[in-house]
XYZ file of C-alpha atoms in Angstrom:
324
model
C 108.485 94.555 116.631
C 109.927 96.761 113.868
C 108.325 98.612 110.990
C 109.788 96.832 107.966
C 109.243 99.930 105.842
C 107.132 98.364 103.061
C 104.670 100.554 101.175
C 101.122 100.088 102.420
C 98.601 98.147 100.341
C 94.862 97.765 100.971
C 92.726 94.927 99.694
C 89.240 93.391 99.712
C 88.785 89.642 100.191
C 85.598 88.852 98.335
C 83.735 85.576 98.897
C 83.585 83.620 95.545
C 79.818 82.943 95.854
C 78.763 80.599 93.028
C 75.124 81.659 93.406
C 75.957 85.269 92.530
C 78.928 85.211 90.106
C 78.090 88.573 88.544
C 78.120 90.224 91.926
C 81.534 88.786 92.798
C 83.040 90.190 89.594
C 81.265 93.539 90.095
C 82.659 93.861 93.613
C 86.163 93.215 92.301
C 85.669 95.939 89.675
C 84.335 98.274 92.361
C 87.423 97.614 94.472
C 89.562 98.699 91.547
C 87.518 101.845 90.863
C 87.546 102.773 94.542
C 91.357 102.616 94.575
C 92.203 99.418 96.377
C 95.509 97.810 95.494
C 94.644 94.146 95.668
C 91.605 91.846 95.486
C 91.733 88.298 96.905
C 89.450 85.259 96.934
C 89.478 82.237 99.239
C 90.213 78.888 97.619
C 88.196 75.872 98.790
C 87.767 73.569 95.773
C 85.807 71.057 97.823
C 83.037 73.586 98.615
C 80.398 73.430 95.811
C 78.843 76.708 96.926
C 81.990 78.527 95.800
C 83.318 79.317 92.366
C 86.602 77.707 91.341
C 89.103 80.307 92.461
C 91.552 79.860 89.552
C 88.813 80.278 86.979
C 87.509 83.325 88.886
C 90.987 84.880 89.109
C 91.390 84.591 85.368
C 87.965 86.049 84.696
C 88.539 89.003 87.080
C 91.952 89.636 85.577
C 90.289 90.087 82.199
C 87.557 92.297 83.709
C 90.023 94.686 85.430
C 93.058 96.694 84.420
C 95.095 97.804 87.436
C 94.228 95.925 90.612
C 96.487 93.077 91.742
C 95.061 89.597 92.285
C 95.649 86.638 94.576
C 94.006 83.593 96.137
C 93.765 83.638 99.914
C 95.139 80.945 100.094
C 95.563 78.074 97.635
C 95.662 74.625 99.286
C 98.725 72.933 97.838
C 97.311 69.368 98.277
C 94.726 70.170 95.636
C 96.931 72.286 93.391
C 99.910 70.186 92.155
C 102.966 72.497 92.241
C 104.206 71.931 88.676
C 100.773 72.757 87.269
C 100.407 75.616 89.800
C 103.680 77.174 88.627
C 102.545 77.126 85.016
C 99.042 78.448 85.876
C 100.454 81.257 88.035
C 103.009 82.358 85.426
C 100.357 82.281 82.721
C 97.923 84.382 84.758
C 100.697 86.853 85.577
C 101.535 87.197 81.887
C 97.920 87.620 80.840
C 97.251 90.172 83.556
C 100.323 92.284 82.926
C 102.209 91.253 86.125
C 99.298 91.593 88.574
C 99.263 88.161 90.206
C 100.684 87.062 93.545
C 100.698 83.424 94.809
C 99.481 82.699 98.348
C 99.778 79.093 99.512
C 98.806 76.955 102.456
C 99.187 73.349 103.599
C 95.442 72.710 103.520
C 93.385 72.374 106.681
C 90.168 70.522 105.891
C 91.552 67.046 105.412
C 88.346 65.098 105.219
C 87.225 67.354 102.340
C 90.681 67.283 100.748
C 90.886 63.511 100.912
C 87.315 63.304 99.623
C 88.549 64.968 96.370
C 91.201 62.340 95.896
C 94.264 63.915 97.466
C 96.352 61.882 99.903
C 95.683 62.591 103.607
C 98.754 64.058 105.231
C 99.742 64.682 108.860
C 100.516 68.299 109.760
C 104.264 67.589 109.584
C 103.948 65.886 106.194
C 101.911 68.793 104.860
C 104.685 71.283 105.777
C 107.227 69.005 104.075
C 105.036 68.829 100.994
C 104.694 72.631 100.918
C 108.482 73.131 101.102
C 108.907 70.673 98.187
C 106.203 72.498 96.280
C 107.831 75.875 96.681
C 111.121 74.407 95.365
C 109.324 73.093 92.277
C 107.436 76.349 91.666
C 110.519 78.504 91.918
C 112.502 76.118 89.725
C 109.798 76.187 87.018
C 109.842 79.979 86.975
C 113.648 80.104 86.755
C 114.021 79.888 83.006
C 117.665 80.984 83.178
C 118.740 77.848 85.046
C 120.181 75.045 82.930
C 118.266 71.837 82.211
C 114.766 70.724 83.227
C 113.250 70.710 86.726
C 114.179 67.720 88.840
C 112.925 67.579 92.448
C 112.694 64.152 94.084
C 110.668 64.751 97.237
C 108.629 62.450 99.421
C 105.367 64.090 98.353
C 106.111 65.828 95.092
C 108.241 64.217 92.382
C 109.206 66.093 89.228
C 111.730 64.468 86.909
C 112.515 66.417 83.748
C 109.700 69.031 83.587
C 110.538 71.869 81.229
C 110.958 75.298 82.830
C 108.609 78.120 82.075
C 106.789 80.152 81.173
C 108.585 82.913 83.032
C 106.186 85.260 84.880
C 105.811 88.895 83.840
C 107.213 89.964 87.213
C 108.806 88.306 90.269
C 105.701 86.697 91.749
C 105.631 86.827 95.485
C 104.994 83.581 97.391
C 102.933 84.361 100.475
C 102.282 81.646 103.079
C 99.315 81.278 105.406
C 101.180 80.191 108.538
C 100.511 79.974 112.262
C 102.514 77.216 113.943
C 106.269 77.492 114.610
C 107.407 75.165 111.850
C 105.346 76.970 109.220
C 106.550 80.325 110.520
C 110.187 79.194 110.196
C 109.526 78.013 106.685
C 108.097 81.454 105.918
C 111.269 83.095 107.225
C 113.509 80.780 105.188
C 111.700 80.609 101.855
C 108.687 82.868 101.466
C 108.167 86.422 100.309
C 105.234 87.124 102.537
C 103.367 86.027 105.711
C 99.521 85.972 105.489
C 97.720 85.165 108.728
C 94.200 86.182 109.714
C 93.295 88.397 112.639
C 90.134 86.427 113.401
C 92.399 83.470 114.137
C 94.958 85.472 116.046
C 93.217 87.023 119.011
C 95.619 89.865 119.670
C 98.263 92.047 118.100
C 100.771 90.496 120.474
C 100.348 87.119 118.752
C 101.215 88.762 115.439
C 104.390 90.084 117.114
C 105.249 86.640 118.350
C 104.894 85.212 114.844
C 107.058 87.999 113.477
C 109.802 87.097 115.987
C 109.932 83.486 114.774
C 109.951 84.537 111.136
C 112.709 87.104 111.675
C 114.903 84.646 113.525
C 114.494 82.015 110.767
C 115.168 84.629 108.089
C 118.396 85.724 109.811
C 119.532 82.110 110.182
C 118.961 81.633 106.396
C 121.003 84.755 105.595
C 117.971 86.860 104.741
C 116.913 90.260 106.009
C 113.649 90.134 107.931
C 112.415 92.949 105.711
C 112.577 90.555 102.735
C 109.317 89.059 103.981
C 106.269 91.285 103.551
C 103.676 91.001 106.375
C 100.024 90.741 105.330
C 96.924 90.415 107.449
C 93.328 89.300 106.802
C 90.884 91.446 108.761
C 87.611 89.886 109.766
C 86.118 93.266 110.658
C 86.965 96.937 109.990
C 89.429 98.409 112.399
C 89.938 102.184 112.949
C 92.901 103.822 111.174
C 94.798 104.246 114.401
C 94.823 100.552 115.083
C 95.894 99.717 111.529
C 98.648 102.273 111.830
C 99.750 100.539 115.013
C 99.861 97.225 113.225
C 102.053 98.768 110.539
C 104.405 100.651 112.785
C 104.714 98.196 115.697
C 104.189 94.894 113.925
C 105.302 95.488 110.406
C 101.989 94.729 108.686
C 101.928 96.438 105.275
C 98.998 94.756 103.483
C 95.566 94.963 105.034
C 92.928 92.649 103.538
C 89.310 93.274 104.606
C 86.992 90.333 104.252
C 83.802 91.877 102.866
C 81.061 91.633 100.313
C 79.564 95.027 101.160
C 80.150 97.624 98.444
C 79.817 100.515 100.914
C 82.468 98.937 103.135
C 84.783 98.459 100.146
C 84.437 102.122 99.214
C 84.916 103.281 102.793
C 88.006 101.112 103.199
C 89.523 102.444 99.987
C 88.531 106.084 100.169
C 88.564 106.861 103.909
C 90.472 104.245 105.893
C 93.430 103.730 103.520
C 94.339 107.418 103.121
C 94.014 107.968 106.888
C 96.305 105.018 107.707
C 98.845 106.110 105.084
C 98.904 109.581 106.561
C 99.444 108.308 110.089
C 102.189 105.956 109.080
C 103.910 108.550 106.878
C 103.890 111.049 109.741
C 105.689 108.539 111.997
C 108.126 107.380 109.340
C 109.064 110.842 108.033
C 111.070 112.083 111.063
C 113.156 108.872 111.106
C 113.804 109.110 107.392
C 114.733 112.793 107.722
C 117.137 112.118 110.594
C 118.762 109.182 108.743
C 119.157 110.931 105.460
C 121.651 113.621 104.287
C 120.942 117.316 104.914
C 118.183 118.541 102.623
C 118.804 121.309 100.157
C 117.070 124.530 101.152
C 116.874 123.594 104.861
C 116.862 126.588 107.185
C 119.902 127.152 109.357
C 119.861 126.512 113.098
C 118.188 123.100 112.896
C 114.867 124.281 111.473
C 112.900 121.533 109.700
C 113.281 121.363 105.930
C 109.649 120.378 105.465
C 106.887 122.831 106.246
C 103.624 121.186 107.399
C 100.629 121.717 105.193
C 98.231 124.190 106.883
C 94.994 122.646 108.208
C 92.198 123.988 105.940
C 89.488 122.681 108.272
C 88.017 120.215 105.758
C 86.971 116.892 107.297
C 85.699 113.926 105.220
C 84.792 111.752 108.160
C 83.599 112.186 111.721
C 85.898 109.321 112.896
C 88.900 110.464 114.971
C 92.215 109.311 113.548
C 93.987 109.163 116.898
C 92.850 108.799 120.487
C 95.361 110.722 122.586
C 93.967 109.170 125.773
C 95.322 105.761 124.788
């Protein structure tokens, strides 16, 4: 599968442990200081051992300055879309444009129904998500005339006022695995957010990309319009992450961790190493596709001179295994 060319982002997914709220916030602040781009939190409102994710996101937004924020992912059956649109836009405004919206259909239906939401079949849940996306985008579109009117089977909005408008174009990322959800991602979403623990191989990610790309093309969109994200259950070496970026288009790597040393290592060692590997592979293609560079030597000599190796090594881990 292709490299979609997106800039690489690195993130920590931190468990919102209600027993240790100060630690959760401190880990998010550490992620920012260490240089990560994004911090995410799972959203399971029916789990009393976890903090409410929306409250936590707001608190962390106030306790940080630069790092981007997202839930991973919000179950739409327990987050009504009209309210979700307003909450997301408000958090984006308060955080200075640092919020992204990740959504899912909901998977734990006994727990969801136990909180008062209607129980849906998998097909109905996908329909409801599509209706929800329509409502959310309409609420953010303050330039459109009139109020929001969406008459769906599962979500009904008749005359809701638009706004507030987010501080930036919030991306809608979908946690999707099955073909219908993948096609919905290709048609309507800004990002695809699966988890590697659930996918057992890189090839399955490639298969999902193929479905998304086909649906995007059928909808008149470029496959590159959809950013590819990935939850990582364990640390992977830089070479494997670079393979995921270059061969499968993944550009956002989200490490599930509550270990401060792991967060620092991911930010300070893994992320730079992956960026270097991916840049090295992308650079020749960009050079060949672009116009001749000023100052290039004659006779086809490269315009860019490699930086000499000064011998400094900040890790014992090899960045590339030539034998494979």
